[in-house]
XYZ file of C-alpha atoms in Angstrom:
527
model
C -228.618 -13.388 44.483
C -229.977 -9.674 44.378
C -233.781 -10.190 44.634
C -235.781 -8.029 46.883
C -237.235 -10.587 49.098
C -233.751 -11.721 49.836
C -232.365 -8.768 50.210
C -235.603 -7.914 53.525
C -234.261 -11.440 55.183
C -230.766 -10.109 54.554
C -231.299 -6.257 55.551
C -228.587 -6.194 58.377
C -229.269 -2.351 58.121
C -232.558 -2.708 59.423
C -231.971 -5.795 61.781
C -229.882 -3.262 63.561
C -232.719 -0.819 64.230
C -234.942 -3.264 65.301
C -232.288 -4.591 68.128
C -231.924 -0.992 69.490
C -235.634 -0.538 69.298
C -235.802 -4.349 71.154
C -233.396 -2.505 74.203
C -235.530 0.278 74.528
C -238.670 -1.554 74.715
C -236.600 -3.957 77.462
C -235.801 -1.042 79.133
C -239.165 0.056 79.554
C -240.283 -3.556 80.412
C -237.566 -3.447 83.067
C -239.082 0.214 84.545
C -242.454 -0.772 84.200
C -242.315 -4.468 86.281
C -240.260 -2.558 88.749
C -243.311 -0.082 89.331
C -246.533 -3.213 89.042
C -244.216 -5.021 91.583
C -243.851 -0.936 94.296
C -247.553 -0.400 93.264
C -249.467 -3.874 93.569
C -247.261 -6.684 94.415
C -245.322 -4.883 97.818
C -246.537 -7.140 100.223
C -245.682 -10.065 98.247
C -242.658 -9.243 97.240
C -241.738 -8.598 101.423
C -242.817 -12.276 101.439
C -240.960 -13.418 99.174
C -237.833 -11.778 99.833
C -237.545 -10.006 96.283
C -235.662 -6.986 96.499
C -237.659 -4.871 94.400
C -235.405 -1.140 95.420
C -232.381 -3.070 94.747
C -233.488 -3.670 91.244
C -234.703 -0.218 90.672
C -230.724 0.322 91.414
C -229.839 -2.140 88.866
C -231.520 -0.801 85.628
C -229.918 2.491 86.893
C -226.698 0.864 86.526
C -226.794 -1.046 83.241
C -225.658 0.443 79.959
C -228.371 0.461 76.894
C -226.289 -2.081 74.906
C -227.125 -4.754 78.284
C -230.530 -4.573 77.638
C -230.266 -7.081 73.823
C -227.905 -9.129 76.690
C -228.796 -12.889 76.180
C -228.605 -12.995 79.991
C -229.787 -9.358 80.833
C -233.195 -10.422 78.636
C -233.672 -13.794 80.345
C -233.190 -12.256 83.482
C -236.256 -9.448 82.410
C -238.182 -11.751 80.703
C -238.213 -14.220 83.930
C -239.402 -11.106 86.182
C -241.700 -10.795 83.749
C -242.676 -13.982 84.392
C -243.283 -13.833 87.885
C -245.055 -10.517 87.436
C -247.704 -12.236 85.123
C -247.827 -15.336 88.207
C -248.294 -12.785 91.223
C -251.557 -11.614 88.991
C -252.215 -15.160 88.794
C -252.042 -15.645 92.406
C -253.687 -12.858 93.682
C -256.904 -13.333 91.191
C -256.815 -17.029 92.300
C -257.451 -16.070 95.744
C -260.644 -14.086 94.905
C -261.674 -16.572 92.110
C -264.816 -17.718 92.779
C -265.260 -20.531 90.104
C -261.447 -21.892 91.154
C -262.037 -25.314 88.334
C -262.405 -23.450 85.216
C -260.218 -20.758 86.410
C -257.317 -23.983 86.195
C -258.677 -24.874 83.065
C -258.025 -21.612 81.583
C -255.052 -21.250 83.416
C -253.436 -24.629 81.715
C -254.709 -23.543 78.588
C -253.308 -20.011 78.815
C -249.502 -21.499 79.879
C -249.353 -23.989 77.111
C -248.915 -20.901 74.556
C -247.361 -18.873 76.914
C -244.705 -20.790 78.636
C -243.879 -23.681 75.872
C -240.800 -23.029 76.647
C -240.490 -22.924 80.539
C -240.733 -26.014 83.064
C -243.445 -23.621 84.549
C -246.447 -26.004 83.281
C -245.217 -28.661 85.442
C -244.885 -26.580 88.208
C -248.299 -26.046 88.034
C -250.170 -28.872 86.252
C -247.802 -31.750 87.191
C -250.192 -34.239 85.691
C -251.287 -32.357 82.481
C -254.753 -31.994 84.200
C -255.961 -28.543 85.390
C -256.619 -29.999 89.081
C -257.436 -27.107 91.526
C -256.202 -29.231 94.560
C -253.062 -27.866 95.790
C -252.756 -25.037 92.892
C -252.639 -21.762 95.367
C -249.522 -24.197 97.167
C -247.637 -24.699 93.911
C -247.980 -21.478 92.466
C -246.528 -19.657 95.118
C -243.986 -22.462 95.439
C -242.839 -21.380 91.673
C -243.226 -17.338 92.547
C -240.702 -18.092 95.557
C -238.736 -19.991 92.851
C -238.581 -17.738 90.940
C -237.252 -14.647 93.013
C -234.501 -16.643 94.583
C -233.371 -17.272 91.072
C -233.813 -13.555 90.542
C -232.103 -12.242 93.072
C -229.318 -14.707 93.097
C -228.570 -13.715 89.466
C -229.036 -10.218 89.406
C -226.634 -9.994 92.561
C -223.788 -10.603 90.010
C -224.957 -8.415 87.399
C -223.162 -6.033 89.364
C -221.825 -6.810 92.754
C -220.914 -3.159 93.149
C -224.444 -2.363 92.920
C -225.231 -4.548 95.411
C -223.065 -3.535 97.984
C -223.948 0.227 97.549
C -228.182 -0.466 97.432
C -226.856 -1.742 100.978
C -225.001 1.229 102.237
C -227.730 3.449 100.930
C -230.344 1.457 103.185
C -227.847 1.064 105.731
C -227.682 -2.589 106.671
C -225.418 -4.416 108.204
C -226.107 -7.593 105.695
C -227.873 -9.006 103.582
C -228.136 -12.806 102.894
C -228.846 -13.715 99.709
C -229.641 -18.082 99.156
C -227.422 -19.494 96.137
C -226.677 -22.208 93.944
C -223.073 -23.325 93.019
C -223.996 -26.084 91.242
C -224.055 -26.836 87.042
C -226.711 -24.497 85.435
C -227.233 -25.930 82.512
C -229.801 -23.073 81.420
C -227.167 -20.621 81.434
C -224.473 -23.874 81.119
C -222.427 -22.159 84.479
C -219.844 -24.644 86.157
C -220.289 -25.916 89.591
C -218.834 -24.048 91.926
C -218.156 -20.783 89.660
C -220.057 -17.763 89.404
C -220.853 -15.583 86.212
C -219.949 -12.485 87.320
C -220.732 -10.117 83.913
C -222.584 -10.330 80.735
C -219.987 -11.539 78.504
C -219.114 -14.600 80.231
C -216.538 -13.995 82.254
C -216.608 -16.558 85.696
C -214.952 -16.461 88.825
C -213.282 -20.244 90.408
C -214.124 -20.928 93.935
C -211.169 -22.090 96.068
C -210.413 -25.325 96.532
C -211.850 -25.372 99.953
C -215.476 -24.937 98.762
C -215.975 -27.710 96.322
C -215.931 -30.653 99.288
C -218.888 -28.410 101.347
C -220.603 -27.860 98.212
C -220.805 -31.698 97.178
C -222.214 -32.113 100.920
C -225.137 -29.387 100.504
C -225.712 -30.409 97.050
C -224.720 -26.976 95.945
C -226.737 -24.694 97.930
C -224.918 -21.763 99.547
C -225.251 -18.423 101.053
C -224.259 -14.758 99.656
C -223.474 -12.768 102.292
C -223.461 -8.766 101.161
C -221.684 -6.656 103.620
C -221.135 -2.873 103.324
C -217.528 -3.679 102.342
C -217.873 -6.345 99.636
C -219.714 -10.348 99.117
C -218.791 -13.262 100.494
C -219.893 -16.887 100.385
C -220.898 -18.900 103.499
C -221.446 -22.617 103.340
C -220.942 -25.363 106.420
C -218.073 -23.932 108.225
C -216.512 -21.973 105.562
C -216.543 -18.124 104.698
C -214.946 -17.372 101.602
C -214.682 -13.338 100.294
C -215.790 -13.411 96.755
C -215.752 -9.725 95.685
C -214.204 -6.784 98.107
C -215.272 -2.832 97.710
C -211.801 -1.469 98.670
C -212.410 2.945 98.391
C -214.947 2.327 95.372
C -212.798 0.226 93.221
C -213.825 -3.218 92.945
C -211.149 -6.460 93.459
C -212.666 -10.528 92.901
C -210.999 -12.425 95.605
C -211.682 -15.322 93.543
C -209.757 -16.548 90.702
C -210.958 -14.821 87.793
C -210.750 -15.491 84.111
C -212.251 -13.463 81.229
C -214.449 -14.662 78.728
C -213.540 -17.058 75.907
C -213.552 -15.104 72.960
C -213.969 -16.129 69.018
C -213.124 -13.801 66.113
C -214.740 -10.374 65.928
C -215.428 -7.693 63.365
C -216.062 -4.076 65.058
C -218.375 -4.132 67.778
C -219.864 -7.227 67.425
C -218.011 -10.238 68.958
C -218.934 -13.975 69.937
C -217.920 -15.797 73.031
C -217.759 -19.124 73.635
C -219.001 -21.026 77.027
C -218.103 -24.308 78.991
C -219.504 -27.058 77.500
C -222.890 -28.489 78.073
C -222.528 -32.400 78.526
C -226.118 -34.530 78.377
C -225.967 -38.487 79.574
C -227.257 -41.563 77.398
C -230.816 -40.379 78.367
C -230.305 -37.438 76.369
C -230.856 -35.352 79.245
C -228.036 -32.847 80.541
C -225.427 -34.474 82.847
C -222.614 -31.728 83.734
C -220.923 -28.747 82.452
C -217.620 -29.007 82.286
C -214.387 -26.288 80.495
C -214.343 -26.064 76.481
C -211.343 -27.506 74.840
C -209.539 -25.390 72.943
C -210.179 -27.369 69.801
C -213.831 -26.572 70.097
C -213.231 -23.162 69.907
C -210.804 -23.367 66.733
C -213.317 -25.382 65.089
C -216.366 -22.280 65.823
C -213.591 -20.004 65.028
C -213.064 -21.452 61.193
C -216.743 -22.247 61.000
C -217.178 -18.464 61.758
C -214.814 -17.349 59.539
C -215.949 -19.732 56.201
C -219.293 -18.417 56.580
C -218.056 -14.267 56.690
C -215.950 -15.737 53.238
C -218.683 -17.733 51.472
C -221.863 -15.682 52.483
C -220.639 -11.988 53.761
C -224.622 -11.115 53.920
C -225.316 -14.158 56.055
C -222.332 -13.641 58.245
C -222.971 -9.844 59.369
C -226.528 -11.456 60.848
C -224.504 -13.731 62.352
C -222.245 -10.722 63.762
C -225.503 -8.919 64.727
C -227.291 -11.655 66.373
C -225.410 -14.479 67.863
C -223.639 -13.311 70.537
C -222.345 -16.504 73.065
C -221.424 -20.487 72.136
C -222.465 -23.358 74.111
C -220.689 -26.157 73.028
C -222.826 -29.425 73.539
C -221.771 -32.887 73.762
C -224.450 -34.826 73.571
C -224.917 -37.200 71.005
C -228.108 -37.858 68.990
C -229.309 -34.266 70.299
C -230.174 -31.363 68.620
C -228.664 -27.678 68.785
C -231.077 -25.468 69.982
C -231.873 -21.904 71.549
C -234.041 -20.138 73.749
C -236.582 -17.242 72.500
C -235.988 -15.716 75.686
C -232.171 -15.852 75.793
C -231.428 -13.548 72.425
C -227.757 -14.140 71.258
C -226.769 -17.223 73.011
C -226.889 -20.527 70.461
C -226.172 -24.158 72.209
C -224.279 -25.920 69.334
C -223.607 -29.762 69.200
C -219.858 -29.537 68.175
C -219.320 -33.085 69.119
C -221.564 -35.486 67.168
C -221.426 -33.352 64.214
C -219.168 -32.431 61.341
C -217.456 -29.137 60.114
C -220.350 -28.700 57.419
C -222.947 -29.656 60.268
C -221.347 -26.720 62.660
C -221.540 -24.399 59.962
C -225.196 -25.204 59.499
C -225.886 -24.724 63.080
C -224.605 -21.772 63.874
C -226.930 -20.168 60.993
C -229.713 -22.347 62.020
C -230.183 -21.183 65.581
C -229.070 -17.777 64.182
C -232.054 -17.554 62.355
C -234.498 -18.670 64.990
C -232.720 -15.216 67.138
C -233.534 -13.262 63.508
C -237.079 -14.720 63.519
C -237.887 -13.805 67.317
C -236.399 -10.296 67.268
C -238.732 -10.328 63.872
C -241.854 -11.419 66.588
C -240.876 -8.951 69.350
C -241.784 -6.504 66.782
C -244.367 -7.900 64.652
C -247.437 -9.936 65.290
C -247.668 -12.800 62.455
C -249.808 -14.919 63.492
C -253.300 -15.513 65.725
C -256.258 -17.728 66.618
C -253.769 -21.088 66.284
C -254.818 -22.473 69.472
C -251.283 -23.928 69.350
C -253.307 -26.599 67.703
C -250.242 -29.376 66.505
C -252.202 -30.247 62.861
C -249.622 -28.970 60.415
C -247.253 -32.002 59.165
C -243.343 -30.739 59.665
C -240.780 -32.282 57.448
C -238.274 -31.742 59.703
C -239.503 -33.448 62.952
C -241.879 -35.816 60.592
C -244.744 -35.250 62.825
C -247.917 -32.529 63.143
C -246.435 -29.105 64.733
C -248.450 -26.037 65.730
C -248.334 -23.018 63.345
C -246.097 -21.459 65.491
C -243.120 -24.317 64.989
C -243.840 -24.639 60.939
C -243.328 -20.607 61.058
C -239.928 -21.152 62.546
C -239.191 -24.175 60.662
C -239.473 -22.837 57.297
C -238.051 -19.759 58.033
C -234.685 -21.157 59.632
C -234.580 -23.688 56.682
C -234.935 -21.537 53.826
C -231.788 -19.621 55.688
C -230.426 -23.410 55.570
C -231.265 -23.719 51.666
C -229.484 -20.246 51.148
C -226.273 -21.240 53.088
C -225.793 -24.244 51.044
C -226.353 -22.283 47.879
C -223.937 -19.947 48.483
C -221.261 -22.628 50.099
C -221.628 -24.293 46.712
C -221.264 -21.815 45.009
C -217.866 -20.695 46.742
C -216.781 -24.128 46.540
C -217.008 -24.421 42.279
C -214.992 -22.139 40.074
C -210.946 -20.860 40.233
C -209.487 -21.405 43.501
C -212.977 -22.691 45.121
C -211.460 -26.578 45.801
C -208.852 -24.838 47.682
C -211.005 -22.660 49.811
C -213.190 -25.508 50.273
C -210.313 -27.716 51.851
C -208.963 -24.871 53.924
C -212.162 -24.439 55.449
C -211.657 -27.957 57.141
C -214.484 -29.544 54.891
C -214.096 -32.150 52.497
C -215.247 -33.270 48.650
C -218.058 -35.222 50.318
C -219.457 -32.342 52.752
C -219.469 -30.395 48.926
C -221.682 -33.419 47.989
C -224.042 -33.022 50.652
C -223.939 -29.453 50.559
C -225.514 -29.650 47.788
C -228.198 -32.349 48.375
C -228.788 -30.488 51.398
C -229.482 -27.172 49.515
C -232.422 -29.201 47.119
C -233.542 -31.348 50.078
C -234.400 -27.919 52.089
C -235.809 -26.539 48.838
C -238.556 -29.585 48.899
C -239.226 -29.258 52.448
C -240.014 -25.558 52.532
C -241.893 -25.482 49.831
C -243.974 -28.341 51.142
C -244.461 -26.592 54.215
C -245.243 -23.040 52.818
C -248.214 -24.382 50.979
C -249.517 -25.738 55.051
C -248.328 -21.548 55.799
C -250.990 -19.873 52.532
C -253.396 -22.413 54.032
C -253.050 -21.435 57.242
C -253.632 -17.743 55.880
C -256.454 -18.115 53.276
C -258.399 -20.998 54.539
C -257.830 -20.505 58.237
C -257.166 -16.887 58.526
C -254.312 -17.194 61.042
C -251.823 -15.375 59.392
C -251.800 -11.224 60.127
C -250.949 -8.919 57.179
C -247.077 -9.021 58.658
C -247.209 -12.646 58.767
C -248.564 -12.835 54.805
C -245.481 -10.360 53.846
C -242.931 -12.516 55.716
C -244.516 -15.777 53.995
C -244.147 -14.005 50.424
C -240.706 -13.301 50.933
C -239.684 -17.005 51.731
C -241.647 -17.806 48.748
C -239.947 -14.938 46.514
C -236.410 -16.484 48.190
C -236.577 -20.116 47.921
C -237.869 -19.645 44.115
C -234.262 -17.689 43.529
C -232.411 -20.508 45.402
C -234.304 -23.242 43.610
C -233.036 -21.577 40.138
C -229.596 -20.655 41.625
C -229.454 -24.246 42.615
C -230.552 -26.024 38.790
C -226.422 -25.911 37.673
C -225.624 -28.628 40.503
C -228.657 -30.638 40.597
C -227.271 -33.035 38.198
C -223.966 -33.569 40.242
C -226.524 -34.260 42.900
C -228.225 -37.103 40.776
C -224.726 -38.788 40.010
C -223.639 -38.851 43.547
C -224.205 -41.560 46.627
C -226.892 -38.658 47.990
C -229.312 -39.539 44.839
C -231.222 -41.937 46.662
C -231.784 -40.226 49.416
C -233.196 -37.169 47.506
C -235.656 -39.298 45.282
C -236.688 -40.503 49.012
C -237.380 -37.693 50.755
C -239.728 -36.482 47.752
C -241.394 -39.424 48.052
C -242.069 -39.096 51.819
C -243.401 -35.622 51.151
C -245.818 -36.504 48.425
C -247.127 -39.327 51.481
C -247.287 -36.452 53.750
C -249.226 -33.895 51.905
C -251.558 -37.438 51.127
C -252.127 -37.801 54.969
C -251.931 -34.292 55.773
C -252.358 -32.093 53.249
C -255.116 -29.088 53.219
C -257.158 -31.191 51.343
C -257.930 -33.205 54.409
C -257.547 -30.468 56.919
C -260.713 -28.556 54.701
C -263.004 -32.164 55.410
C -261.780 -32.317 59.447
């Protein structure tokens, strides 16, 4: 497949300039909150104990390839955050009309933090109730900079310790958490102590105090290294012995998959969720997990070299989940790092994943750069194939996106399957003749559902006007793309009709023909 449409979704070339671009404009995000928080937000920040000089030390300190960091990037964007809430704050103070200054406020955090807890925060019961919304902001801002500071402290610990010296302090007490993060999917009772996922084991004297103060803890930075106070116990966690750093904790590197050149994955502790479906623990990979990303890794760079350098270039950390009957998923404001059910799923299914939530990373460095779309209202009227139920524009954008990615990773695992020497590959991959099978129904069944969904994306842009001219080019090259894979995929669609997956094709076109009935542009034009 050589078209030009496919060859923009699959220009690593470019990709590349667009991450470097992405760390210098997080650079400059990173230099410019540090001088709105000196120049407006000083006394607040005193209040809330944020350390604003100490983080004018960090960015001094981090290299330029930190700043397309999964955690270096959720750490900005979440200072960014607070930032945007201390404007909030200080305008609610002089607001005169405080109820529709709520209402816009709810309305304005519904598109902006869809993916935060931040709206519950502040709107606990949906409602944009002024009662009590000056308390719970600043609840969140103070939040907000613990978590901040907390993090950032082990950035660099050396950093730390020298802002210290420099302001020459004695201490400095910093409030922490030792227990599971499953954001960031940390152990209890470890710290993260770099960007690549290296963590440091407390000794076994902590555990018992932290299981008594639920986790909470204190960071003591001393001119001579950091320590950790809780109850009655003081354990040294990092020591500054003549400028050459030494972890007094057990440390132990990050997990680390197959590379090529630069560009490397690591893989994290494992997320676990309970029978609610709600996370539970976080608990140590097994090493089977990572074999199994490791030849899932390594199928894709055989069957779809294209596909895998984006992979290379934009996935950057595993989470394995455990959690059955959820989801993989990511986090637009945690670049890189991919949470990947690897226990309730297949090989073929891991494969899948890790491309999936690749994408979405491909698609948001795409909307760092590029605005595609306005005026949506994140209204939810668009019918999604994929969830069966209405989505804003802003999820069918994704949606289609990721899945034509899908369509073209089961076209080209077919096709490296079929010919000399393909049944072979196939089985040394760890898949088997019936993951071929569905491969393939997968492949036409992602076909149907993007092209039901980029008609609802041309409405959107000529009846609606939502779509910007970027947005419009991005939408004709998934059209140009899934054409090519629908006619790359016509020499298997009969082995599709033969096999036990024929059903469930003919009934998935049948539920999409009911859905573009009950939710087609047709009605959307009358509503």
């Amino acid at each position: 497949m050589d078209t030009h449409s496919t060859m923009l979704l699959l220009d690593s070339q470019r990709l590349t300039q667009l991450r470097d671009e992405f760390r210098l404009s997080m650079r400059r995000l990173f230099v410019d909150l540090c001088r709105e928080m000196h120049a407006h937000h000083a006394d607040l920040a005193r209040e809330l104990g944020l350390p604003t000089g100490f983080f004018d030390s960090l960015h001094s300190s981090l290299k330029p390839k930190a700043y397309s960091n999964w955690k270096v990037v959720g750490w900005i964007e979440t200072l960014n955050d607070l930032v945007y809430l201390l404007d909030v704050f200080g305008q609610l103070q002089s607001e005169q009309d405080r109820p529709e200054f709520a209402a816009q406020l709810l309305n304005e955090c519904q598109e902006k933090f869809f993916e935060h807890g931040y709206l519950d925060d502040l709107f606990p019961t949906g409602q944009p109730h002024v009662r009590g919304l000056e308390k719970r902001l600043f609840a969140l801002c103070q939040r907000l900079a613990q978590e901040l500071t907390r993090e950032a402290l082990w950035l660099d610990p050396a950093v730390a310790v020298k802002w210290l010296r420099q302001r020459k302090m004695k201490r400095w007490d910093v409030s922490g958490m030792l227990s599971d993060n499953f954001e960031r999917s940390e152990i209890a009772g470890t710290v993260s102590v770099d960007i690549l996922g290296a963590w440091c084991q407390a000794p076994k004297e902590v555990p018992p105090v932290l299981r008594q103060s639920e986790g909470r803890v204190l960071f003591r930075v001393e001119p001579t290294g950091i320590t950790l106070k809780a109850g009655k116990v003081v354990s040294p966690i990092w020591s500054d012995g003549g400028g050459v750093g030494r972890w007094r904790w057990a440390y132990h590197p990050p997990v680390v998959a197959p590379h090529g050149g630069d560009d490397f994955i690591t893989v994290g502790p494992t997320l676990v969720y309970g029978k609610n479906r709600q996370p539970r623990t976080v608990k140590p990979t097994d090493q089977r997990q990572v074999e199994r990303i490791t030849c899932a890794w390594q199928t894709i760079q055989l069957a779809w070299p294209e596909g895998h350098a984006l992979l290379a270039l934009l996935t950057s950390r595993v989470i394995p989940l455990q959690a059955k009957g959820v989801v993989s998923f990511s986090y637009r404001h945690r670049p890189g790092l991919s949470f990947i059910n690897c226990f309730d799923r297949g090989n073929l299914d891991l494969i899948d994943d890790l491309i999936h939530e690749n994408s979405h990373h491909h698609l948001n460095l795409l909307l760092r750069k590029h605005v595609m779309y306005h005026g949506d209202h994140n209204q939810q009227i668009f019918y999604s194939p994929w969830r069966r139920s209405l989505r804003p524009l802003r999820g069918i954008l994704h949606a289609t996106f990721t899945f034509t990615m899908g369509a073209l990773l089961f076209q080209r695992l077919s096709s490296w399957a079929s010919g000399r020497g393909g049944a072979a590959r196939w089985k040394q991959a760890g898949l088997t003749q019936r993951d071929l099978q569905r491969a393939r129904f997968r492949c036409l069944e992602e076909v149907a559902s993007v092209r039901y969904s980029l008609q609802d994306l041309h409405y959107a842009d000529h009846h609606l006007g939502w779509l910007t001219g970027s947005g419009r080019r991005l939408v004709g090259q998934l059209v140009e793309a899934i054409e090519q894979i629908e006619r790359e995929s016509e020499r298997f669609k009969r082995d599709v009709s033969r096999s036990t997956f024929s059903s469930a094709l003919r009934k998935h076109s049948k539920e999409l023909q009911e859905a573009r009935q009950a939710y087609g542009p047709i009605r959307l034009s009358r509503a």
